[in-house]
Coordinates of C-alpha atoms in Angstrom, one line a residue:
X41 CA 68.1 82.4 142.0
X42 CA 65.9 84.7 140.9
X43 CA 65.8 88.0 142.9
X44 CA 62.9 89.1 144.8
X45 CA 61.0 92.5 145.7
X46 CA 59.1 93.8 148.7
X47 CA 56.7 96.1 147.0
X48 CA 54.5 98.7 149.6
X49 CA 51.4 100.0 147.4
X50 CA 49.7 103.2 148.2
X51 CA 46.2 103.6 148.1
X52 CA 45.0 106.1 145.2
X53 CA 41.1 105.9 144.4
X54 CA 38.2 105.3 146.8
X55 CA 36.5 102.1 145.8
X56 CA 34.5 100.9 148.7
X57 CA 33.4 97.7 147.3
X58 CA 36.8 96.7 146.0
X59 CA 39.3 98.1 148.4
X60 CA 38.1 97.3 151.6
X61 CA 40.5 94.7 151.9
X62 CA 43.5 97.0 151.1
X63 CA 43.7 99.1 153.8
X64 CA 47.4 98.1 155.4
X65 CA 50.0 98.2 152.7
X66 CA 53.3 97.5 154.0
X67 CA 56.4 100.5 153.5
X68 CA 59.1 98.7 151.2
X69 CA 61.0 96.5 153.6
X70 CA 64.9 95.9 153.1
X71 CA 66.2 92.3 152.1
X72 CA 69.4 91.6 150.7
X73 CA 67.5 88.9 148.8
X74 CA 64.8 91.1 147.6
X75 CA 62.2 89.1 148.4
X76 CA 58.3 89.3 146.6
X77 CA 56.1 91.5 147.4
X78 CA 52.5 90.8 148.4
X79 CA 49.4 92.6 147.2
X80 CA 47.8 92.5 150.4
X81 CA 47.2 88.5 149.5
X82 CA 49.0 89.0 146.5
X83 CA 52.7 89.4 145.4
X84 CA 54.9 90.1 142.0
X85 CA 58.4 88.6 141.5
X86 CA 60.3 90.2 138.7
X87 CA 62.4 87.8 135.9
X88 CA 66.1 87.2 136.0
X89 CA 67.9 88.7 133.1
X90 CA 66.0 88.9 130.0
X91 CA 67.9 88.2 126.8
X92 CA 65.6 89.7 123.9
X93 CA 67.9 87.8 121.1
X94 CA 65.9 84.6 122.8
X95 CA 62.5 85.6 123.1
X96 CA 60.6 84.4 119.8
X97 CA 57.6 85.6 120.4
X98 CA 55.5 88.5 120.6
X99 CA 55.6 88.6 124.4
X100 CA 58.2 88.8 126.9
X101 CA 57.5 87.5 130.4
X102 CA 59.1 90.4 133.2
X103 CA 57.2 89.0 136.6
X104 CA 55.4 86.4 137.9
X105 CA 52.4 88.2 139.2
X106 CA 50.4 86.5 142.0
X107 CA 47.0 88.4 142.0
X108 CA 45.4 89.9 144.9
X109 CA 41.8 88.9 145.7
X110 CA 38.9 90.8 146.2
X111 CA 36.2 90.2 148.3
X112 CA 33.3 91.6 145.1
X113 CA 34.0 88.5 142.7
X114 CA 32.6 90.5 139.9
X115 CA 35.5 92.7 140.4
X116 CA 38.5 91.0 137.6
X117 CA 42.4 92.4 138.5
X118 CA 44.2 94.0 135.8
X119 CA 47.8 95.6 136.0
X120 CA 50.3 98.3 134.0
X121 CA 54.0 98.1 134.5
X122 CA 55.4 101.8 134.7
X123 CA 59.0 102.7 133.2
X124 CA 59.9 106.5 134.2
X125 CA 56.4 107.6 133.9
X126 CA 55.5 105.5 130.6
X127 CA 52.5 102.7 131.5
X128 CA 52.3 99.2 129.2
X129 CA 49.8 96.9 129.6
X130 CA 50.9 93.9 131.6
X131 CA 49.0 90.3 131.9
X132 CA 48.3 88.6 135.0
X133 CA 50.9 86.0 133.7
X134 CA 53.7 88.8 133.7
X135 CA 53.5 89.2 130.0
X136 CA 54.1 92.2 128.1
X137 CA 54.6 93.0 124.5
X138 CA 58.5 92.3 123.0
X139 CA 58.5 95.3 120.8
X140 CA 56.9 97.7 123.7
X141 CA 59.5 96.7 125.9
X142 CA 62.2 96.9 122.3
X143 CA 60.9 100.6 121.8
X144 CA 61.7 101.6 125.3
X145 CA 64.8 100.1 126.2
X146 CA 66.4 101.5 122.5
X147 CA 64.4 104.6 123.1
X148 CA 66.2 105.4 126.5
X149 CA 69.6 103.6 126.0
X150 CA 70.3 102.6 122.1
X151 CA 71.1 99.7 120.5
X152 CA 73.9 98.3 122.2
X153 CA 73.2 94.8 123.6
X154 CA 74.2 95.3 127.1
X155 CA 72.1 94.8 130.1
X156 CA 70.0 97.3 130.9
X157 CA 68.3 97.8 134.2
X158 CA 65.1 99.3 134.6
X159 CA 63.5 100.5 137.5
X160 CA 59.6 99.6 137.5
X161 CA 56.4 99.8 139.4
X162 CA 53.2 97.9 138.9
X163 CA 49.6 99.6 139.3
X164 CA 47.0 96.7 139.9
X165 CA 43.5 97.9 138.7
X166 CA 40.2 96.6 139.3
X167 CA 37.4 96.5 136.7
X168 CA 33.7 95.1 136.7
X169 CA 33.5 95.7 133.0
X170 CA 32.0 99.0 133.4
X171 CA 33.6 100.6 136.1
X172 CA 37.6 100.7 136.6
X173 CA 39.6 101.7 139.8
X174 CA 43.4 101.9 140.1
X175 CA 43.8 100.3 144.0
X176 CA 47.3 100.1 144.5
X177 CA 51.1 101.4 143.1
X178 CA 53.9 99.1 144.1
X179 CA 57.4 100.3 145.4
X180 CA 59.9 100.3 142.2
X181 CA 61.6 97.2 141.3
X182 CA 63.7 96.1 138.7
X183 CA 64.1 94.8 135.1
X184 CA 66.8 93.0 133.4
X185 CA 66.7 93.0 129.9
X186 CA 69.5 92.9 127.2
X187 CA 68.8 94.5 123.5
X188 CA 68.8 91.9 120.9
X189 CA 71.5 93.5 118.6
X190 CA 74.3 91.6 116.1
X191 CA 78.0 92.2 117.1
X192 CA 79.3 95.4 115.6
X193 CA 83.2 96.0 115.7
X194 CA 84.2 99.3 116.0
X195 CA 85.3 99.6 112.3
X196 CA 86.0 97.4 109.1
X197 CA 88.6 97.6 106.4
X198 CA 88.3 96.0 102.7
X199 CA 90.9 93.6 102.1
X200 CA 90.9 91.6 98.8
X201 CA 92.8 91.1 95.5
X202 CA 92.9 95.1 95.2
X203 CA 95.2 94.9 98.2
X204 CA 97.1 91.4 97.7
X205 CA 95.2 90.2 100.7
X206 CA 97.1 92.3 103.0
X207 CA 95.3 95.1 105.1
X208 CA 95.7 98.7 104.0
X209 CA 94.4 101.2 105.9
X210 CA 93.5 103.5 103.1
X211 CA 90.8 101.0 102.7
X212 CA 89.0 101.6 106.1
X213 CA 85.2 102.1 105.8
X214 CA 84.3 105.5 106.4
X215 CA 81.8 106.1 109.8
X216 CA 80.2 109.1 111.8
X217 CA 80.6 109.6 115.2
X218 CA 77.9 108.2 116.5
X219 CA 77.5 104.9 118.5
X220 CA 77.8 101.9 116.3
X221 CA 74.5 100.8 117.6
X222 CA 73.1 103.8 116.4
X223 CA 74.5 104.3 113.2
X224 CA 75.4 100.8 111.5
X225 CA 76.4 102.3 108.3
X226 CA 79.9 102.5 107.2
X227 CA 81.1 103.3 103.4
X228 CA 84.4 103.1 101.4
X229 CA 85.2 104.7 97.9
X230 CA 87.8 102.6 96.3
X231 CA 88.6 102.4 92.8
X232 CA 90.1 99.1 91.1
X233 CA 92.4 98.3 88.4
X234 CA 91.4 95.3 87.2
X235 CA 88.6 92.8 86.2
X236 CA 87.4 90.4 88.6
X237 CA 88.6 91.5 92.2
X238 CA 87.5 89.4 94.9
X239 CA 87.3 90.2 98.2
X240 CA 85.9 90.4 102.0
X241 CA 86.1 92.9 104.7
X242 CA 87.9 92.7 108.4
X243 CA 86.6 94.1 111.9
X244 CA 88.5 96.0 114.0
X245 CA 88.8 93.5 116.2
X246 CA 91.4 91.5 113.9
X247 CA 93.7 94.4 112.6
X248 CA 94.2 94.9 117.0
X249 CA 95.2 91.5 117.0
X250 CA 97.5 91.8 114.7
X251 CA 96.5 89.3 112.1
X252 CA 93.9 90.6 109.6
X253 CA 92.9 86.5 109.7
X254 CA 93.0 86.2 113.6
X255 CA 88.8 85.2 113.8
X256 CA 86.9 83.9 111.2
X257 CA 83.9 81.7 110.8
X258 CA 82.7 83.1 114.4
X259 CA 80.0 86.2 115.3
X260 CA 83.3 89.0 115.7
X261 CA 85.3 87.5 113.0
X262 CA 86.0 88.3 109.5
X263 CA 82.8 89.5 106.9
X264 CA 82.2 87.9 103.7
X265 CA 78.7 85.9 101.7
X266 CA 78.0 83.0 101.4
X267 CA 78.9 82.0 97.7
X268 CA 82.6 81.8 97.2
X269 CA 83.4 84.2 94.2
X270 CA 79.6 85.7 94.0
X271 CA 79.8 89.0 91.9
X272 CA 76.5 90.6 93.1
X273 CA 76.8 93.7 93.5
X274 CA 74.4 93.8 97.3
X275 CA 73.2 90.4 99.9
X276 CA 73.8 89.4 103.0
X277 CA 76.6 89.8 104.7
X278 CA 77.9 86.9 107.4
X279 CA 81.2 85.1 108.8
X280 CA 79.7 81.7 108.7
X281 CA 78.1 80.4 105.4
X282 CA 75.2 78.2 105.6
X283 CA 77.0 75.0 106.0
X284 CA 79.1 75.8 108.9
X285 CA 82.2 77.0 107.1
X286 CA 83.8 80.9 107.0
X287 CA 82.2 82.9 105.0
X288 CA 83.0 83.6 100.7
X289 CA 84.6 86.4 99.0
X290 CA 82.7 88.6 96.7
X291 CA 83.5 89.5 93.7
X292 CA 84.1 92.7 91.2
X293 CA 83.1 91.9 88.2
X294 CA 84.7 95.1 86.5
X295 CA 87.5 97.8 86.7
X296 CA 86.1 100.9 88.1
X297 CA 85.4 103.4 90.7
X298 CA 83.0 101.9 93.3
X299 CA 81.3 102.9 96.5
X300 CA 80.6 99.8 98.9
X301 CA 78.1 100.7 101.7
X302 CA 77.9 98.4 104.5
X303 CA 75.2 98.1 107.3
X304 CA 76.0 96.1 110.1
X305 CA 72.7 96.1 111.8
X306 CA 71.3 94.0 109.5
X307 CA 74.5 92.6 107.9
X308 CA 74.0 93.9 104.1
X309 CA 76.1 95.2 101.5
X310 CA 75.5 97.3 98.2
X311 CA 78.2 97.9 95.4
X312 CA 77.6 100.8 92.8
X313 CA 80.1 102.0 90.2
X314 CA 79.7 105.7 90.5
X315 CA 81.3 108.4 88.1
X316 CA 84.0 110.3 89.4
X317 CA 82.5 113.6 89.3
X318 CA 81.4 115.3 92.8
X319 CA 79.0 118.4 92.6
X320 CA 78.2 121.0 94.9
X321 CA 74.9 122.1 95.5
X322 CA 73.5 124.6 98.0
X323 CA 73.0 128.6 98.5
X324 CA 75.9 128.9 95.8
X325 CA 73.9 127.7 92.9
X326 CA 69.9 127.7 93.8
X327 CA 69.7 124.6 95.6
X328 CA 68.8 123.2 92.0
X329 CA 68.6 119.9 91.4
X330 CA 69.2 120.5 87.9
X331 CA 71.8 123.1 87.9
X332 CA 75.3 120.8 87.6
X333 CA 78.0 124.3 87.5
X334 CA 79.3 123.8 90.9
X335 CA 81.7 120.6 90.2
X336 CA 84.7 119.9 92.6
X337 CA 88.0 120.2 91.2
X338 CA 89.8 116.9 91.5
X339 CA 93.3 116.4 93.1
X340 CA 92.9 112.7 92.9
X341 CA 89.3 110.9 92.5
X342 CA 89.2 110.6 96.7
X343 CA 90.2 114.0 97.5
X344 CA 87.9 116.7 95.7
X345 CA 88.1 120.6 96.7
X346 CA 85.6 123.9 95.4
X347 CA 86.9 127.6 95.8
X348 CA 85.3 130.8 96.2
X349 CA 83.4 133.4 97.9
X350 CA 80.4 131.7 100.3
X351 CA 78.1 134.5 99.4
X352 CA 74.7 134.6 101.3
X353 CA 74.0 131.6 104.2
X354 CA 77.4 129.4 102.6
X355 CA 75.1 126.0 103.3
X356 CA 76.4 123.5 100.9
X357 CA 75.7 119.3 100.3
X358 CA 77.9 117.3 97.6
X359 CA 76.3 114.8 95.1
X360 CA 77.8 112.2 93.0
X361 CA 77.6 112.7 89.6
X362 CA 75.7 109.5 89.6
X363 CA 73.8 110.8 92.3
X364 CA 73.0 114.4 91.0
X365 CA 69.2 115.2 91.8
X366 CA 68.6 112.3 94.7
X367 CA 68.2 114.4 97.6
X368 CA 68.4 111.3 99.9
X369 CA 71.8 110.7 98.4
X370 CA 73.0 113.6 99.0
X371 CA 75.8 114.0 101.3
X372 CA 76.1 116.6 104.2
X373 CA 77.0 116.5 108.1
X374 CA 75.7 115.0 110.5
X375 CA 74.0 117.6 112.4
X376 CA 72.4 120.5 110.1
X377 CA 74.1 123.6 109.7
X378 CA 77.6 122.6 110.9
X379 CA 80.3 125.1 110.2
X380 CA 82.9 123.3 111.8
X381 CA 86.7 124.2 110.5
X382 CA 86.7 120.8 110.0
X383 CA 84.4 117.2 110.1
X384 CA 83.0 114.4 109.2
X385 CA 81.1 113.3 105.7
X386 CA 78.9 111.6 107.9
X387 CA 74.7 112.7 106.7
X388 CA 72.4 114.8 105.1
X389 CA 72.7 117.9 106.6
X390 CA 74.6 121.5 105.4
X391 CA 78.0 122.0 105.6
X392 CA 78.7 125.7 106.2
X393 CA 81.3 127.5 105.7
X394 CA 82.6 128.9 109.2
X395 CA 83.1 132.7 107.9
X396 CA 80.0 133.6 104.8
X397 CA 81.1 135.9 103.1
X398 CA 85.2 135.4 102.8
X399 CA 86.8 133.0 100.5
X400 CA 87.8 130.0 101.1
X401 CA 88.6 126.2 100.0
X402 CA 86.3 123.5 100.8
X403 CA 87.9 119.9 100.4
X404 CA 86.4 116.8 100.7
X405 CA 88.2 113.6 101.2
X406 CA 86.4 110.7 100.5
X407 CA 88.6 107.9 101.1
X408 CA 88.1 109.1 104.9
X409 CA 84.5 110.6 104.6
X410 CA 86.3 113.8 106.2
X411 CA 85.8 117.4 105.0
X412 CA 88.1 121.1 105.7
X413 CA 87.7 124.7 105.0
X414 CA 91.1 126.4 104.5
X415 CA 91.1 130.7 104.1
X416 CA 92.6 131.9 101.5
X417 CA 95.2 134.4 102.3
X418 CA 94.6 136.6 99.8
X419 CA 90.8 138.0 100.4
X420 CA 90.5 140.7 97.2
X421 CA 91.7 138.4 94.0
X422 CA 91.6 139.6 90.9
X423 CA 88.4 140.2 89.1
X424 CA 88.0 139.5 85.6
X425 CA 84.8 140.8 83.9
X426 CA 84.6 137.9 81.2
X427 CA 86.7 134.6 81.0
X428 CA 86.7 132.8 77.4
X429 CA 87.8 130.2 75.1
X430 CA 89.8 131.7 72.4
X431 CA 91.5 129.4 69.3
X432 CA 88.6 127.3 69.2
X433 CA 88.1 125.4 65.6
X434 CA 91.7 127.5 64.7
X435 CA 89.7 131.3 65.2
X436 CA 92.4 133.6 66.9
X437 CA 90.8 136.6 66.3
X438 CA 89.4 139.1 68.5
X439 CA 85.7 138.3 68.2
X440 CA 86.4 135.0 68.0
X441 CA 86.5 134.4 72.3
X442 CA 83.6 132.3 73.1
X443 CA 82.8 133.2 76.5
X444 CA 82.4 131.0 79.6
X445 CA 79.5 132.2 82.5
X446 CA 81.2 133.1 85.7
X447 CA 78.8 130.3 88.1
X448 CA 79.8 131.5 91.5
X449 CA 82.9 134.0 92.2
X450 CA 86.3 133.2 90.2
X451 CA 84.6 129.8 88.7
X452 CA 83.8 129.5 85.2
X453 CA 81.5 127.2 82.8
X454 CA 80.4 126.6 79.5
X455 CA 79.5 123.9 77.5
X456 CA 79.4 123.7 73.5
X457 CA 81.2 121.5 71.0
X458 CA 85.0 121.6 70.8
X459 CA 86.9 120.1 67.3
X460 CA 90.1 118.3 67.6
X461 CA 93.2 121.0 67.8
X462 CA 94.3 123.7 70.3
X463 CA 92.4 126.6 72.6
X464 CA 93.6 129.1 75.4
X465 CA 91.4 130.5 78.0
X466 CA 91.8 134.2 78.8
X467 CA 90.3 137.2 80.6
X468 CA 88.7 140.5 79.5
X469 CA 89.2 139.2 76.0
X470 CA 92.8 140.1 75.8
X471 CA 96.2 138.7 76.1
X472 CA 98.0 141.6 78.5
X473 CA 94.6 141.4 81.5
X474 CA 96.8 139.1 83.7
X475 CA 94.7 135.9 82.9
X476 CA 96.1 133.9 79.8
X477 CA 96.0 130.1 80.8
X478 CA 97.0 126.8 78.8
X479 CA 99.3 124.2 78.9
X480 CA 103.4 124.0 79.5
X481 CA 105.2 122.6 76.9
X482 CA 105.3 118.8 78.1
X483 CA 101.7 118.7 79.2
X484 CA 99.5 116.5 78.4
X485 CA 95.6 116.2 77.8
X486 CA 93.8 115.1 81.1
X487 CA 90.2 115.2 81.9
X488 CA 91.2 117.6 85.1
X489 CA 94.2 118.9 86.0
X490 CA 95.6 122.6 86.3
X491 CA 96.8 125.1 83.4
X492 CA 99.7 127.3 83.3
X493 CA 99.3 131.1 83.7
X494 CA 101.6 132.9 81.6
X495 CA 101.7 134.8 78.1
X496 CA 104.2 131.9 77.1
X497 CA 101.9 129.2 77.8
X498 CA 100.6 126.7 75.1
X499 CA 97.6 125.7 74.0
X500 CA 95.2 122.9 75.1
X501 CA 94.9 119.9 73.0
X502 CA 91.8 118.1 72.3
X503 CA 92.2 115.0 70.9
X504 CA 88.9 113.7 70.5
X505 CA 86.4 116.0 69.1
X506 CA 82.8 116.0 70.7
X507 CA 80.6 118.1 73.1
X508 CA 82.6 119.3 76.5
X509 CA 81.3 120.4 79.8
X510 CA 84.3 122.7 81.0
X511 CA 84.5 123.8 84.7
X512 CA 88.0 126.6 85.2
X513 CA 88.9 128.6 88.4
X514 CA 90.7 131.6 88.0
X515 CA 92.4 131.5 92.0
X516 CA 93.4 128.2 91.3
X517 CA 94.4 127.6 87.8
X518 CA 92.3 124.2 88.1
X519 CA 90.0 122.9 85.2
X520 CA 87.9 120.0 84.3
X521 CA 86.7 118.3 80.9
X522 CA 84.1 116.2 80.9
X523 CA 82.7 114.2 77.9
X524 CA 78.7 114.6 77.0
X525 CA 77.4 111.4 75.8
X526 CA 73.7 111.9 74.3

């Protein structure tokens, strides 16, 4: 039964010719039933519960509006619905626009399809064409509406041939804070082995149960597309395929690092391989999209750290190598200017670092989308006026150090052509400054890794000859190679 309101309207403009039959509005009466309200002759009945998801059109009916009469006929009713001070037209019919109605329940409450109720009033107008008078505002009265909004689980988890179809919760989609409703968009990095790695991704909902398989082919069950060993790399995501059946697994074409970004508002997917190098850029190096000194040091392709002195304001983003230059790529917090101890990888704004001016270590972990600043214990490290590449091409000399540029404090880079053989790395151009880094005798050549600080240290091999971009900290011993292809 749909429930009904007494409304009382209040007289607000002087209109003799069209209000002279509105002179004894009624106070709101109380009924348990909530029965219509009249407009002097005239009455407005608000819907039951309005489920957006099954209105089609472009209007949404919210009352059944029985108009009040007037005794000018060349006098025409027309009527606003009110929500917290915010007026929408309204037909006589009870009609209003979907997406007004859309825009101010998401506006007020989110996303989230749950009922909402909203407390309303009605103004009735009058209008000859020419001349407009607002008679009447009724007592408030409710409506029922309920966003239209896809299920959205609380998380999701990749399961596939890179796990042996078993869950592993390394594998959980990364996610901010924030309502689901409100931010949809959850991301993994993950890196496979193989060729050809199919798989699909599991709700939250599931792994509670207990069985990563416990719903599928329903609205809250498990996510996949809708061609069975598809290898494109973004779609549509769904749990039912288009002829009734659980959805298909996607596919990997090829063994790499990938980032899978999944938005569940709209049920889409994108796959890019991306290269495992993570820059910083902020206050520390110009903000310059061109100016690629600042990489992370890697301590496994998920879990990237940077340290130094935060000079100046200490802002900071990270891009993907891939990424480098794409400001809307670029990743940040959530809320600008966070210098939180710790958080979460979770937007576009700066990270700072919670004391500018000391040293500390800024690690990123982006299996979990989380970030930390750790304080070095030691605040006055040792200074080295130049850091250089000595050995190069066999030269051993004094003279013969090709010097690095310190980028930010205690981080080094240079990049120039490096022939196959052996190199050190030393300070101040000599042997005896406290800084004479290379290799232990059972280490071999990796693209990052740290070197060995010690006068009995050996050298660094290069096996391939070609064009290097090295990145070295002097705190923390760690280097990085990496390849230039023209």
């Amino acid at each position: 039964m749909i429930k009904k309101i007494l409304l009382g309207m209040t007289l607000l403009m002087s209109m003799a010719s069209c209000t002279e039959d509105y002179t004894d509005w009624g106070n709101p009466q109380s009924n348990p039933e909530e029965e219509a309200v009249s407009f002097g002759n005239g009455s407005v009945t608000p819907e039951g519960v309005i489920n957006l998801a099954d209105v089609t059109g472009d209007k949404v009916k919210v009352a059944s509006i029985v108009a009040p009469t007037s005794t000018k006929d060349t006098y025409t009713p027309s009527f606003k619905i009110n929500f917290d001070g915010q007026s929408f037209d309204i037909d006589a019919d009870g009609n209003m626009a979907k997406a007004d109605l859309v825009n101010y329940i998401t506006g007020k409450f989110g996303k989230r399809p749950t009922e909402r109720d909203l407390d309303a009033t009605l103004d009735a107008w009058l209008s000859n064409g020419s001349t407009a008078a607002k008679m009447a505002t009724s007592a408030k009265f409710q409506v029922k509406a309920i966003p239209e909004a896809p299920f959205i689980d609380a998380a999701y988890y990749l399961v596939g041939d890179l796990t042996e179809w078993k869950l592993d919760t390394n594998l959980k989609f990364a996610h901010s804070d924030a309502d689901v409703y409100e931010d949809p968009v959850f991301t993994l990095m993950f890196t496979t082995t193989k060729d050809e790695q199919c798989w699909k991704i599991i709700p939250q909902g599931n792994v509670d149960a207990g069985n990563i398989w416990a719903v599928e082919n329903a609205p809250k069950g498990v996510v996949g597309i809708e061609q069975d060993g598809d290898n494109a790399m973004s779609g549509k995501l769904l749990t039912t395929n288009s002829k009734g059946n659980k959805a298909g697994a996607g596919k990997i074409a090829k063994a790499g690092m990938y980032q899978m970004t999944i938005n569940m508002m709209d049920y889409t997917y994108t796959i890019k391989q991306i290269a495992p190098e993570y820059y910083l850029v902020g206050k520390l190096q110009g903000w310059s999209p061109e100016n690629k000194t600042c990489l992370m040091y890697a301590e496994t392709p998920m879990v990237q750290s940077y340290t130094t002195q935060w000079k100046d304001d200490a802002n900071l983003k990270i891009w993907l190598g891939s990424d480098f230059g794409v400001w809307a790529n670029a990743y940040g917090a959530k809320d600008d200017g966070d210098n939180s101890v710790e958080g979460k990888i979770a937007g576009s704004g700066a990270i700072v670092c919670p004391e500018p001016g000391a040293f500390y270590t800024f690690k990123a972990d982006f299996s979990t989308m989380t970030y930390k600043w750790t304080k070095l214990e030691n605040q006055n490290p040792k200074a080295f006026e130049t850091v250089s590449l000595i050995g190069v091409g066999g030269k051993w000399n004094d003279g013969d150090d090709i010097d690095m540029t310190q980028v930010t404090p205690h981080n080094w880079f240079i990049e120039t052509t490096l022939p196959v053989g052996g190199f050190k790395i030393r300070a101040n151009h000599g042997w005896n400054e406290g800084g004479n880094w290379g290799y232990t005798a059972d280490q071999k050549f990796t693209s990052t890794g740290k070197l060995f600080n010690d006068g009995g240290s050996g050298d660094i091999k290069i096996a391939t000859a070609g064009k290097y971009r090295i990145f070295f900290n002097d705190i923390t011993n760690e280097y990085a190679f990496i390849a230039v292809t023209e």
